[in-house]
Amino acid sequence: MDHERNKVRWDVIVEPTQPWWRLDLRELWHYRDLLKLMIRRDLLAIYKQTLLGPLWQVLQPVLTSIMFAVVFGLMARMSLPGIPPMLFYMAAVVPWIFFSNVIQRTSQTLLWNATLMSRVYFPRLLAPMATTASTMVSFLVQLLAFIGIALVYRWSGRYAWSPGLGMLWVLPLIALMSLLAFSIGILVAALTTKFRDLTFLLTFGIQLLMYMSPVIFPLSMVQEGSTLRRVIELNPMTAVLEGFRSLLLGTAMDWSTLAYPSLFTAIVLGLGLAIFQRVQRSFSDVI
Amino acid sequence: MSSESRPPVIQVQDVRKRYRLGVTDRSMVADELASVWAGLRGKRDPHTRVGGSLSDQRVGDYFWSLRGLSFEVFEGDILGLIGRNGAGKSTLLKLLSRITPPTSGTIRMRGRVSSLLEVGTGFHPELTGRENIYLNGAIMGMRHAEIDSKLDAIIAFSGIEHHMDTPIKRYSVGMKIRLGFAVAAHLDPDILIVDEVLAVGDAEFQRKCLGSMRDVASAGRTVIFVSHSMASVQSLCSRAIWLDKGAIRMDGATEPVIREYLQECSPQDREQVWSAANAPGTDEVRLMGIRAISDRADGAFTIGHGISMELDLDNRSITDTDLNIQLIVRTGTDSIAFISDLTEAIGTALWPIGSNKVTCIIPPDLLNDGGYRVSVLFQRRGNRHFLVTDALSFDMQEGPRKGAWFMKWEGAVRPKLKWIR
């Protein structure tokens, strides 16, 4: 009898703890329709709230870039010579806004979906995945805006912008950046369920990270080998932003610099998944 | 009914669930000291939680909601889960629905599990009924194409065709339940878990739901059903598990489990007797004892039987007729179901000095199922003399029903009135 019982194939096994590597990718795939609906819901929420709607999505990086261009580019002379400050800043501001938005939004997903999660089961990882994807939509719109502005510079003859097909190399860079932001986001999401005040720390931390990255200055401005340079290179986003700048502006790209952020992403992703998977299961008991 | 030949669909092995109790008791040093001081004087710790019977479930700051459950459910079973509030039924459903993990033990399941635990679960208020069918279906793991093919059947089953393009925030609770059940029932789940959500719908819809649960089971699938209504468990389930304080008290065919369950009703609440020293009252009159007795042979409190409430009084010094007694009957939700007045009922008379017995009879088919508490008010000269709060408390149980309604019957009372046609 017992032998027969053991032959039964169980589809669902519920146990007190689940090793983090038992990430059910097949299940995530099965739930792809829910992922689509959640992305749609997120987009509706983003675009319905504001008066200007999608326009605001474009205005935000443009205005930030103009501000940076005036303050740091024209006044402090921090941008690269030969490149219009506006383009120089926007090439880094657009990915940076995406990076910081993904972290901030995904870190809230567990709390935002708390009621739903305390009532029904679905793979919890879908929520931060949907948030990352919906933020990506804004990012792509902003990227198009960058290209539009760059084309205006080209046609007006002020800057010979011609990156060509090489610009498609931003795709793997986008993937790397998304994964990095997603990983940090779920790690913070898992931790905020226990320590709610982490949210405030996060806002400050992201801002600090921005000044530690070449958003407002080119990396070449910082002397190689100096302590400051080492600190800045410790930031995994440094190489990513430099990469975006090179590809979007059509300057020389050093792919070897991406080794460090890739390794960093892999480690944070593993850690984030481990802790997120651990927390999400007992989450409904805590709230 | 021989379950051994069929393969198990759900296997629950020594499942325990522990919740941490909130820090409410001793948040301050002063409270802690008060507890210690009480202990030194041999008094009861003022910070102990009320309800001594739960002490075996409570260990330190933890509460064991489930204390080692093991059972198997087989294909085609309709399992009824019964038990009082706090017995662990909802916790068990949450574990089966994978909303929360067990503290120890393992649950194994085969096939697609769909659960209907709360009203409006997985609905988005801004979306229309139709859009919510897709959202709810997706949450339950249904593919878009699958929902497409069943959309018409779902809408027809819900019976709210005309409101499909209305945002769900304008729906009544009943409409949300209709829609929620319609989606769940058409999901073709291998295991369908239904909590007592159906209690709100109307009779016709409830009959539809019970019918579709039967269909699910007869198609070789499995249903787990939680209800406080013994009538619906009896009519639907082939097997019942009685949960008591987080453990299985009884598991077997529905009929005997329900009978045992109904018989057990905390007897200490049905009777109170005081000694001459601590009886409530005054120098004029005291209440010495009070009890509620069912006129059923086995003593169970069911709504089809009358209940006698007997009061023992000790008249110490009242020599006139000016003493009135009121019984104030409250429901489980603390609203007054009714007040019965002795003088209004039979007028006044002299009270002999010494012990007196007064009986008030609640006729059959007056009270509803659920908990009741009775307070006794003594009046002299039209004013309150003294009040004995919650002198009695008892649970009324459902009896057999004739109609089609098998769910919770709303109302403080449920009198059987005279109908003419």
XYZ file of C-alpha atoms in Angstrom:
708
model
C 0.000 0.000 0.000
C 2.695 2.443 1.018
C 4.644 1.661 -2.101
C 1.669 2.537 -4.154
C 1.197 5.797 -2.317
C 4.736 6.834 -3.001
C 4.179 6.523 -6.695
C 1.651 9.344 -6.644
C 3.002 12.384 -8.422
C 2.373 15.464 -6.335
C 1.998 18.782 -8.069
C 2.095 20.974 -5.022
C 4.174 20.368 -1.946
C 3.770 22.835 0.882
C 6.538 22.786 3.456
C 7.659 25.125 6.225
C 10.714 26.306 4.353
C 11.439 26.274 0.696
C 14.997 26.378 -0.567
C 15.445 29.519 -2.647
C 16.794 27.632 -5.638
C 13.478 25.864 -5.992
C 12.311 28.754 -8.098
C 9.453 27.379 -10.145
C 10.098 28.928 -13.549
C 7.456 26.713 -15.130
C 4.888 28.131 -12.770
C 5.953 31.711 -13.532
C 5.540 30.946 -17.218
C 2.111 29.471 -16.597
C 1.052 32.693 -14.924
C 2.218 34.936 -17.790
C -1.318 36.189 -18.416
C -1.524 37.456 -14.868
C 1.835 39.170 -15.403
C 0.392 40.956 -18.445
C -2.660 42.082 -16.499
C -0.511 43.344 -13.641
C 1.673 45.305 -16.036
C -1.462 46.829 -17.530
C -2.750 47.714 -14.086
C 0.569 49.374 -13.196
C 0.595 51.377 -16.419
C -2.971 52.542 -15.877
C -2.040 53.642 -12.378
C 0.995 55.569 -13.616
C -0.749 57.290 -16.493
C -4.133 57.960 -14.963
C -2.804 59.690 -11.876
C -1.028 62.626 -13.450
C -2.666 65.436 -15.327
C -0.148 65.455 -18.142
C -0.089 61.670 -18.374
C 2.513 60.260 -20.751
C 3.881 63.722 -21.467
C 5.164 63.904 -17.932
C 7.142 60.725 -18.510
C 9.109 62.540 -21.194
C 9.278 65.895 -19.456
C 10.821 64.483 -16.286
C 14.174 63.414 -17.783
C 14.237 66.349 -20.197
C 13.795 68.911 -17.434
C 16.304 67.120 -15.209
C 18.804 67.043 -18.059
C 18.296 70.728 -18.820
C 18.851 71.525 -15.159
C 22.025 69.410 -15.031
C 23.212 70.847 -18.322
C 22.859 74.402 -17.022
C 24.203 73.816 -13.529
C 26.915 71.223 -14.038
C 27.581 71.522 -17.740
C 27.577 75.232 -18.484
C 28.409 76.627 -15.066
C 30.664 73.977 -13.553
C 31.946 72.797 -16.958
C 31.682 69.146 -16.029
C 30.484 67.643 -19.301
C 32.769 66.225 -21.975
C 34.149 68.764 -24.410
C 32.665 68.526 -27.887
C 29.385 66.976 -26.780
C 26.302 69.141 -26.164
C 25.685 69.124 -22.369
C 22.005 68.402 -22.940
C 22.755 65.123 -24.749
C 25.616 64.284 -22.411
C 23.349 64.473 -19.375
C 20.239 62.968 -20.869
C 22.158 59.857 -21.974
C 22.804 59.079 -18.294
C 19.745 60.662 -16.699
C 17.306 58.447 -18.631
C 18.836 55.129 -17.477
C 19.368 56.531 -14.002
C 15.695 57.491 -13.617
C 14.745 53.976 -14.703
C 17.183 52.414 -12.268
C 16.005 54.436 -9.285
C 12.289 54.072 -10.175
C 12.539 50.306 -10.467
C 14.217 50.015 -7.087
C 11.749 52.326 -5.407
C 8.659 50.747 -6.948
C 9.640 47.089 -6.624
C 10.659 47.648 -3.031
C 7.022 48.586 -2.334
C 5.354 45.713 -4.178
C 4.904 43.452 -1.166
C 3.282 46.214 0.853
C 1.135 47.436 -2.043
C -0.211 43.983 -2.793
C -0.583 43.008 0.855
C -4.360 42.559 0.817
C -4.334 40.486 -2.320
C -1.482 38.352 -1.055
C -3.192 37.635 2.239
C -6.169 36.208 0.361
C -5.036 34.420 -2.743
C -2.044 32.516 -3.945
C -0.092 33.439 -7.017
C 3.674 33.418 -7.538
C 4.621 36.463 -5.488
C 7.590 37.219 -7.710
C 5.117 38.316 -10.407
C 4.460 41.588 -8.595
C 8.031 42.991 -8.738
C 8.418 41.546 -12.238
C 5.341 43.442 -13.400
C 6.584 46.646 -11.779
C 9.962 46.363 -13.469
C 8.306 45.744 -16.820
C 5.884 48.651 -16.522
C 8.717 50.993 -15.535
C 10.553 49.729 -18.603
C 7.754 51.100 -20.788
C 8.388 54.612 -19.494
C 12.106 54.081 -19.996
C 11.670 53.107 -23.629
C 9.499 56.160 -24.260
C 12.200 58.328 -22.700
C 14.858 56.638 -24.806
C 12.860 57.535 -27.902
C 12.686 61.116 -26.650
C 16.470 61.115 -26.348
C 16.839 59.922 -29.922
C 14.401 62.587 -31.062
C 16.331 65.347 -29.349
C 19.636 63.979 -30.650
C 18.226 64.022 -34.182
C 17.244 67.662 -33.722
C 20.868 68.398 -32.762
C 22.051 66.576 -35.846
C 19.714 68.309 -38.271
C 20.416 71.707 -36.875
C 24.088 70.901 -37.467
C 25.129 71.487 -33.877
C 26.315 67.948 -33.243
C 27.086 65.161 -35.689
C 25.109 62.472 -33.911
C 25.391 59.197 -35.839
C 25.570 56.087 -33.662
C 24.144 53.750 -36.318
C 23.371 50.098 -35.720
C 25.932 49.941 -32.934
C 23.307 51.566 -30.752
C 21.451 48.251 -30.623
C 24.114 47.151 -28.157
C 22.167 49.077 -25.526
C 19.765 46.114 -25.407
C 22.069 43.812 -23.386
C 22.977 46.836 -21.295
C 19.290 47.484 -20.583
C 18.879 43.839 -19.600
C 21.793 44.034 -17.196
C 20.544 47.275 -15.648
C 16.977 45.937 -15.275
C 18.211 42.801 -13.595
C 20.396 44.793 -11.226
C 17.562 47.164 -10.282
C 15.098 44.271 -9.939
C 17.485 42.362 -7.684
C 18.097 45.306 -5.390
C 14.348 46.035 -5.432
C 13.235 42.584 -4.281
C 15.983 42.506 -1.679
C 14.744 45.793 -0.241
C 11.100 44.685 -0.615
C 11.796 41.631 1.503
C 13.623 43.667 4.121
C 11.000 46.449 4.323
C 8.379 43.968 5.543
C 10.401 43.698 8.738
C 11.904 47.159 8.882
C 9.433 49.661 7.539
C 11.679 52.674 8.019
C 14.044 51.234 5.442
C 11.961 53.092 2.842
C 13.279 56.450 4.015
C 16.814 55.159 4.080
C 16.327 53.893 0.547
C 15.441 57.317 -0.876
C 18.568 58.743 0.687
C 20.683 55.790 -0.421
C 19.621 56.112 -4.056
C 20.441 59.803 -4.035
C 23.837 59.073 -2.541
C 24.405 56.448 -5.208
C 23.666 59.001 -7.902
C 26.417 61.308 -6.703
C 28.680 58.256 -6.542
C 28.050 57.566 -10.210
C 28.990 59.431 -13.383
C 25.556 60.935 -13.941
C 26.638 64.531 -13.485
C 30.281 64.181 -14.522
C 32.247 61.980 -16.912
C 34.284 59.268 -15.230
C 37.345 60.472 -17.096
C 37.194 63.640 -15.022
C 38.148 61.723 -11.902
C 41.812 60.888 -11.727
C 42.540 57.229 -12.332
C 43.901 55.369 -9.297
C 42.652 57.945 -6.826
C 40.568 56.902 -3.832
C 37.595 58.813 -5.180
C 37.842 56.955 -8.485
C 37.914 53.621 -6.657
C 34.864 54.542 -4.613
C 32.988 55.576 -7.739
C 33.981 52.387 -9.547
C 32.669 50.385 -6.623
C 29.227 51.509 -7.695
C 27.994 48.876 -10.165
C 25.975 51.527 -12.007
C 29.140 53.466 -12.895
C 30.184 51.153 -15.708
C 26.571 50.752 -16.837
C 26.035 54.511 -17.142
C 29.350 55.012 -18.888
C 28.272 52.262 -21.262
C 24.959 53.970 -21.994
C 26.754 57.208 -22.674
C 29.220 55.588 -25.042
C 26.567 53.720 -26.979
C 24.014 56.528 -27.103
C 26.520 59.235 -28.010
C 28.535 56.982 -30.293
C 31.878 57.237 -28.452
C 34.280 54.382 -27.711
C 32.851 51.599 -25.522
C 34.932 49.426 -23.186
C 32.947 46.226 -22.645
C 35.406 44.789 -20.140
C 34.193 47.294 -17.549
C 30.853 45.451 -17.441
C 32.389 42.354 -15.819
C 32.134 43.853 -12.355
C 28.480 44.994 -12.569
C 27.532 41.591 -14.060
C 29.118 39.722 -11.175
C 27.569 42.163 -8.710
C 24.121 41.641 -10.289
C 24.453 37.848 -10.118
C 25.286 37.974 -6.422
C 22.525 40.446 -5.526
C 20.003 38.526 -7.630
C 20.780 35.298 -5.777
C 20.630 37.024 -2.423
C 17.468 38.935 -3.340
C 15.663 35.809 -4.563
C 16.728 33.862 -1.474
C 15.459 36.447 0.980
C 12.389 37.408 -1.045
C 11.301 33.788 -1.410
C 11.780 33.310 2.289
C 9.850 36.380 3.343
C 6.973 36.248 0.839
C 5.725 32.919 2.169
C 5.176 34.031 5.730
C 4.455 37.619 4.751
C 0.708 37.366 5.305
C 1.355 36.379 8.931
C 3.322 39.542 9.636
C 0.963 42.225 8.344
C -17.040 5.226 0.319
C -14.060 2.870 0.563
C -11.319 5.396 0.179
C -8.402 2.975 0.147
C -8.898 2.029 -3.493
C -8.724 5.630 -4.671
C -5.490 7.610 -4.713
C -5.223 10.502 -2.269
C -5.444 13.972 -3.744
C -4.435 15.804 -0.615
C -2.091 14.443 1.974
C -1.664 16.405 5.175
C 1.118 15.136 7.417
C 1.508 16.329 10.987
C 0.884 19.944 10.070
C 1.341 22.550 12.755
C 0.930 26.287 12.522
C 2.146 28.747 15.075
C 1.353 32.428 15.188
C 3.256 34.934 17.207
C 1.030 36.859 19.535
C 1.275 40.602 19.293
C 3.136 42.453 22.003
C 0.095 43.620 23.877
C 0.507 42.184 27.318
C 3.740 43.286 28.826
C 4.955 46.203 26.869
C 6.081 48.033 29.949
C 8.300 47.224 32.862
C 5.534 48.211 35.282
C 3.243 45.530 33.865
C 5.958 42.945 34.183
C 6.462 43.928 37.841
C 2.716 43.748 38.491
C 2.700 40.177 37.195
C 5.585 39.203 39.443
C 3.955 40.881 42.472
C 0.684 39.039 41.825
C 2.586 35.773 41.588
C 4.332 36.382 44.920
C 1.007 36.939 46.654
C -0.422 33.792 45.069
C -2.966 35.791 43.072
C -3.882 35.376 39.445
C -1.529 37.105 37.064
C -3.430 40.210 35.935
C -1.856 39.935 32.496
C -2.917 36.394 31.735
C -5.133 36.222 28.709
C -8.742 35.447 29.399
C -9.978 32.047 28.299
C -8.202 29.318 30.218
C -9.323 26.587 27.862
C -6.969 27.889 25.228
C -3.921 27.566 27.441
C -2.758 24.378 25.761
C -2.755 26.205 22.439
C -0.826 29.100 23.835
C 2.829 28.630 24.648
C 4.737 31.711 25.710
C 4.240 34.406 23.126
C 3.027 31.913 20.557
C -0.353 30.566 19.681
C -0.665 27.161 18.079
C -3.522 27.501 15.654
C -2.999 23.964 14.360
C -1.437 21.286 16.512
C -0.456 18.336 14.378
C -3.085 17.532 11.777
C -2.804 14.454 9.596
C -5.397 13.324 7.100
C -5.858 12.367 3.491
C -8.532 13.454 1.072
C -9.418 11.277 -1.882
C -10.666 11.935 -5.366
C -14.349 12.765 -5.443
C -14.575 13.490 -1.726
C -16.664 16.373 -0.512
C -15.087 17.084 2.820
C -16.842 19.303 5.338
C -14.733 21.107 7.929
C -16.647 21.952 11.081
C -15.693 23.413 14.414
C -16.118 26.515 16.469
C -14.553 29.880 15.772
C -10.859 29.664 16.494
C -10.719 25.908 16.000
C -8.256 26.361 13.127
C -10.540 25.898 10.115
C -9.546 29.139 8.437
C -5.879 28.540 9.162
C -6.089 25.123 7.557
C -7.726 26.600 4.467
C -5.004 29.241 4.258
C -2.352 26.548 4.373
C -4.121 24.489 1.711
C -4.474 27.600 -0.444
C -0.733 28.310 -0.042
C -1.320 31.742 1.387
C 0.809 30.987 4.401
C 3.277 28.152 5.091
C 2.993 25.638 7.930
C 5.356 25.904 10.879
C 6.094 22.209 10.539
C 4.705 19.283 8.600
C 3.975 18.800 4.928
C 0.971 19.189 2.659
C 1.010 17.446 -0.703
C -1.607 18.075 -3.366
C -2.297 16.878 -6.848
C -3.735 19.035 -9.590
C -5.015 22.568 -9.738
C -6.180 24.084 -6.488
C -8.673 26.893 -6.523
C -9.951 28.539 -3.404
C -12.704 30.943 -2.574
C -11.873 32.292 0.856
C -13.182 35.807 0.987
C -15.645 38.036 -0.740
C -14.219 39.911 -3.681
C -10.872 38.169 -3.478
C -8.715 39.190 -6.369
C -11.136 41.730 -7.764
C -10.000 45.171 -8.745
C -12.645 47.792 -7.870
C -11.943 50.071 -10.837
C -12.232 47.348 -13.454
C -15.549 46.205 -14.894
C -17.140 42.866 -14.160
C -15.936 41.437 -17.440
C -12.364 42.652 -16.937
C -12.413 41.255 -13.434
C -13.377 37.834 -14.721
C -10.105 37.851 -16.653
C -8.121 39.206 -13.708
C -9.637 36.755 -11.248
C -9.186 33.875 -13.658
C -5.549 34.827 -14.218
C -4.946 34.975 -10.471
C -6.325 31.475 -10.215
C -3.897 30.395 -12.913
C -6.275 30.325 -15.876
C -5.004 31.150 -19.349
C -6.605 33.936 -21.340
C -7.870 31.567 -24.054
C -9.362 29.300 -21.408
C -11.339 32.184 -19.967
C -12.437 33.239 -23.442
C -13.957 29.818 -24.021
C -15.794 29.894 -20.716
C -16.740 33.537 -20.527
C -20.337 33.034 -21.595
C -20.869 30.192 -19.145
C -19.337 32.230 -16.316
C -21.513 35.248 -17.069
C -24.626 33.100 -17.350
C -23.877 31.322 -14.079
C -23.300 34.569 -12.197
C -26.732 35.785 -13.259
C -25.592 39.409 -13.517
C -25.325 39.719 -17.286
C -26.544 43.290 -17.262
C -23.791 44.573 -14.990
C -20.823 43.108 -16.840
C -19.590 46.506 -18.016
C -20.057 48.252 -14.683
C -17.003 48.834 -12.474
C -17.050 46.306 -9.695
C -16.879 48.967 -6.995
C -20.587 49.569 -7.656
C -21.418 45.908 -7.072
C -23.176 44.702 -3.946
C -21.500 42.052 -1.813
C -23.901 39.479 -3.174
C -23.000 40.308 -6.760
C -19.291 40.019 -6.026
C -19.828 36.589 -4.537
C -21.841 35.476 -7.515
C -19.077 36.546 -9.837
C -16.327 35.083 -7.646
C -18.012 31.717 -7.358
C -18.848 31.660 -11.057
C -15.184 32.060 -11.965
C -13.996 29.532 -9.368
C -16.545 26.929 -10.411
C -15.627 27.214 -14.086
C -11.931 26.953 -13.488
C -12.182 23.146 -13.599
C -10.179 22.876 -10.405
C -8.993 19.489 -9.245
C -9.405 20.710 -5.692
C -12.006 23.344 -4.873
C -11.784 25.018 -1.475
C -14.808 27.030 -0.401
C -15.017 28.964 2.835
C -18.267 30.213 4.241
C -18.528 32.936 1.629
C -21.765 31.749 0.179
C -23.668 32.714 3.278
C -24.518 36.065 1.747
C -26.121 35.031 -1.508
C -29.796 34.417 -2.046
C -31.433 30.989 -1.856
C -31.538 30.340 -5.548
C -27.907 31.195 -6.056
C -26.911 29.081 -3.074
C -28.699 26.136 -4.553
C -26.804 26.737 -7.782
C -23.509 26.837 -5.890
C -24.225 23.677 -3.934
C -25.246 22.024 -7.181
C -22.051 23.052 -8.936
C -19.960 21.854 -5.981
C -21.693 18.493 -6.304
C -20.944 18.505 -10.035
C -17.282 19.200 -9.340
C -17.172 16.243 -6.965
C -19.081 13.858 -9.186
C -16.615 14.628 -11.975
C -14.038 12.945 -9.759
C -12.676 16.148 -8.305
C -12.401 17.119 -4.683
C -14.205 19.755 -2.648
C -13.332 21.074 0.788
C -16.120 23.057 2.307
C -16.187 25.038 5.535
C -19.443 26.038 7.111
C -21.050 26.808 10.401
C -24.303 25.600 8.983
C -24.673 21.943 9.845
C -27.578 21.679 7.441
C -25.466 22.561 4.423
C -22.583 20.341 5.539
C -25.018 17.497 6.026
C -26.629 17.952 2.647
C -23.401 18.347 0.708
C -20.607 16.422 2.365
C -19.906 12.717 2.450
C -17.232 13.116 5.058
C -16.636 15.590 7.841
C -13.690 16.564 10.000
C -14.354 18.242 13.316
C -11.552 20.563 14.329
C -11.270 21.464 17.960
C -8.545 23.732 19.346
C -6.277 23.093 16.403
C -6.540 19.309 16.399
C -8.792 16.762 14.753
C -11.470 15.806 17.216
C -13.338 13.469 14.919
C -13.059 12.378 11.306
C -15.562 10.194 9.509
C -18.948 10.002 7.861
C -20.789 13.326 8.112
C -23.781 12.173 10.102
C -22.074 10.868 13.279
C -19.501 13.676 13.320
C -22.222 16.324 13.226
C -24.226 14.519 15.890
C -21.251 14.410 18.259
C -20.402 18.007 17.479
C -23.920 19.232 18.203
C -24.043 17.391 21.487
C -21.004 19.142 22.768
C -21.774 22.622 23.851
C -19.979 24.140 26.782
C -22.246 22.975 29.619
C -20.779 25.305 32.198
C -22.339 28.283 30.439
C -25.757 26.717 30.516
C -25.886 26.685 34.274
C -24.634 28.869 37.066
C -25.061 28.236 40.772
C -23.951 30.615 43.480
C -23.303 30.065 47.168
C -25.232 32.094 49.725
C -22.129 34.231 50.289
C -21.468 35.336 46.722
C -24.904 35.176 45.067
C -25.645 38.371 43.119
C -28.387 40.556 44.587
C -29.277 42.608 47.630
C -30.483 42.069 51.187
C -33.996 41.876 49.772
C -33.564 39.299 47.024
C -30.748 37.252 45.503
C -30.281 35.106 42.424
C -29.009 31.732 43.641
C -28.862 29.856 40.385
C -29.882 29.875 36.751
C -29.911 27.188 34.079
C -31.062 26.606 30.527
C -32.501 23.203 29.678
C -33.414 21.907 26.265
C -36.578 19.837 25.907
C -34.691 17.551 23.557
C -33.973 14.105 24.976
C -30.234 14.356 24.363
C -30.086 17.883 25.760
C -28.785 19.460 22.509
C -29.844 23.030 21.786
C -31.393 23.016 18.353
C -33.720 25.618 16.982
C -36.588 23.189 16.569
C -36.824 22.608 20.323
C -37.875 24.724 23.249
C -35.564 25.906 25.995
C -36.532 26.409 29.627
C -34.668 29.015 31.619
C -35.019 28.276 35.323
C -34.159 30.859 37.953
C -33.696 30.070 41.663
C -34.384 33.110 43.826
C -33.854 33.632 47.494
C -36.417 36.127 48.780
C -34.975 37.532 51.977
C -37.288 40.390 52.879
C -39.730 41.330 50.141
C -43.243 41.171 51.518
C -45.048 42.932 48.699
C -45.696 42.106 45.048
C -43.320 44.750 43.739
C -40.604 42.650 42.103
C -40.196 42.303 38.377
C -37.723 40.194 36.426
C -36.613 40.787 32.870
C -34.574 38.400 30.734
C -32.490 40.267 28.187
C -31.442 37.993 25.352
C -28.533 39.143 23.224
C -27.179 37.646 20.015
C -23.582 36.761 19.291
C -23.134 40.187 17.746
C -24.263 41.792 20.999
C -27.493 43.282 19.768
C -30.589 42.647 21.837
C -32.690 39.916 20.250
C -35.571 40.487 22.643
C -36.483 41.230 26.258
C -39.019 39.142 28.112
C -40.795 40.716 31.090
C -42.289 38.645 33.932
C -44.969 41.156 34.947
C -45.990 41.819 31.367
C -46.400 38.087 30.876
C -48.263 36.946 33.993
C -48.823 40.005 36.188
C -47.759 40.377 39.797
C -48.191 38.221 42.874
C -46.800 37.903 46.382
C -43.335 36.350 46.760
C -43.036 33.897 49.658
C -39.968 34.390 51.854
C -37.258 31.818 51.099
C -36.532 30.017 47.869
C -38.647 30.662 44.779
C -38.443 29.097 41.367
C -39.285 31.031 38.203
C -39.252 29.478 34.740
C -39.319 31.208 31.376
C -39.850 29.046 28.317
C -38.475 29.961 24.917
C -40.698 28.130 22.439
C -39.293 26.041 19.576
C -38.568 27.908 16.333
C -38.001 31.287 17.867
C -34.231 31.605 18.204
C -31.916 31.529 15.221
C -28.798 29.385 15.043
C -25.725 30.930 16.667
C -24.736 32.124 20.110
C -27.006 33.808 22.631
C -26.324 35.376 26.018
C -28.922 36.066 28.633
C -28.736 38.786 31.275
C -31.189 38.979 34.177
C -32.530 42.327 35.362
C -34.345 42.631 38.678
C -36.605 45.664 39.123
C -38.324 47.155 42.150
C -40.590 50.197 42.092
C -40.036 50.449 38.364
C -36.293 50.953 38.776
C -33.320 48.705 38.328
C -32.655 46.710 41.447
C -29.697 44.740 40.170
C -28.456 43.223 36.950
C -26.694 39.912 36.376
C -24.861 40.300 33.092
C -24.467 37.237 30.901
C -25.865 34.850 33.444
C -26.356 32.281 30.700
C -24.801 31.719 27.331
C -25.497 28.984 24.838
C -25.160 28.103 21.175
C -28.216 27.241 19.152
C -27.662 24.708 16.410
C -29.387 24.236 13.129
C -32.016 21.536 12.907
C -33.252 19.877 9.738
C -34.629 22.334 7.208
C -37.467 21.921 4.784
C -36.700 24.599 2.235
C -33.965 25.100 -0.263
C -31.921 27.430 1.903
C -28.924 25.688 3.389
C -26.740 28.590 4.405
C -26.618 31.016 7.284
C -30.070 32.436 7.941
C -29.772 36.100 8.791
C -31.554 37.625 11.732
C -31.474 37.938 15.507
C -34.377 35.501 15.744
C -35.970 33.087 13.340
C -39.585 32.669 14.409
C -41.766 30.300 12.491
C -44.725 32.523 11.732
C -48.138 31.591 10.553
C -48.513 31.741 6.787
C -51.791 31.489 4.967
C -52.412 30.727 1.350
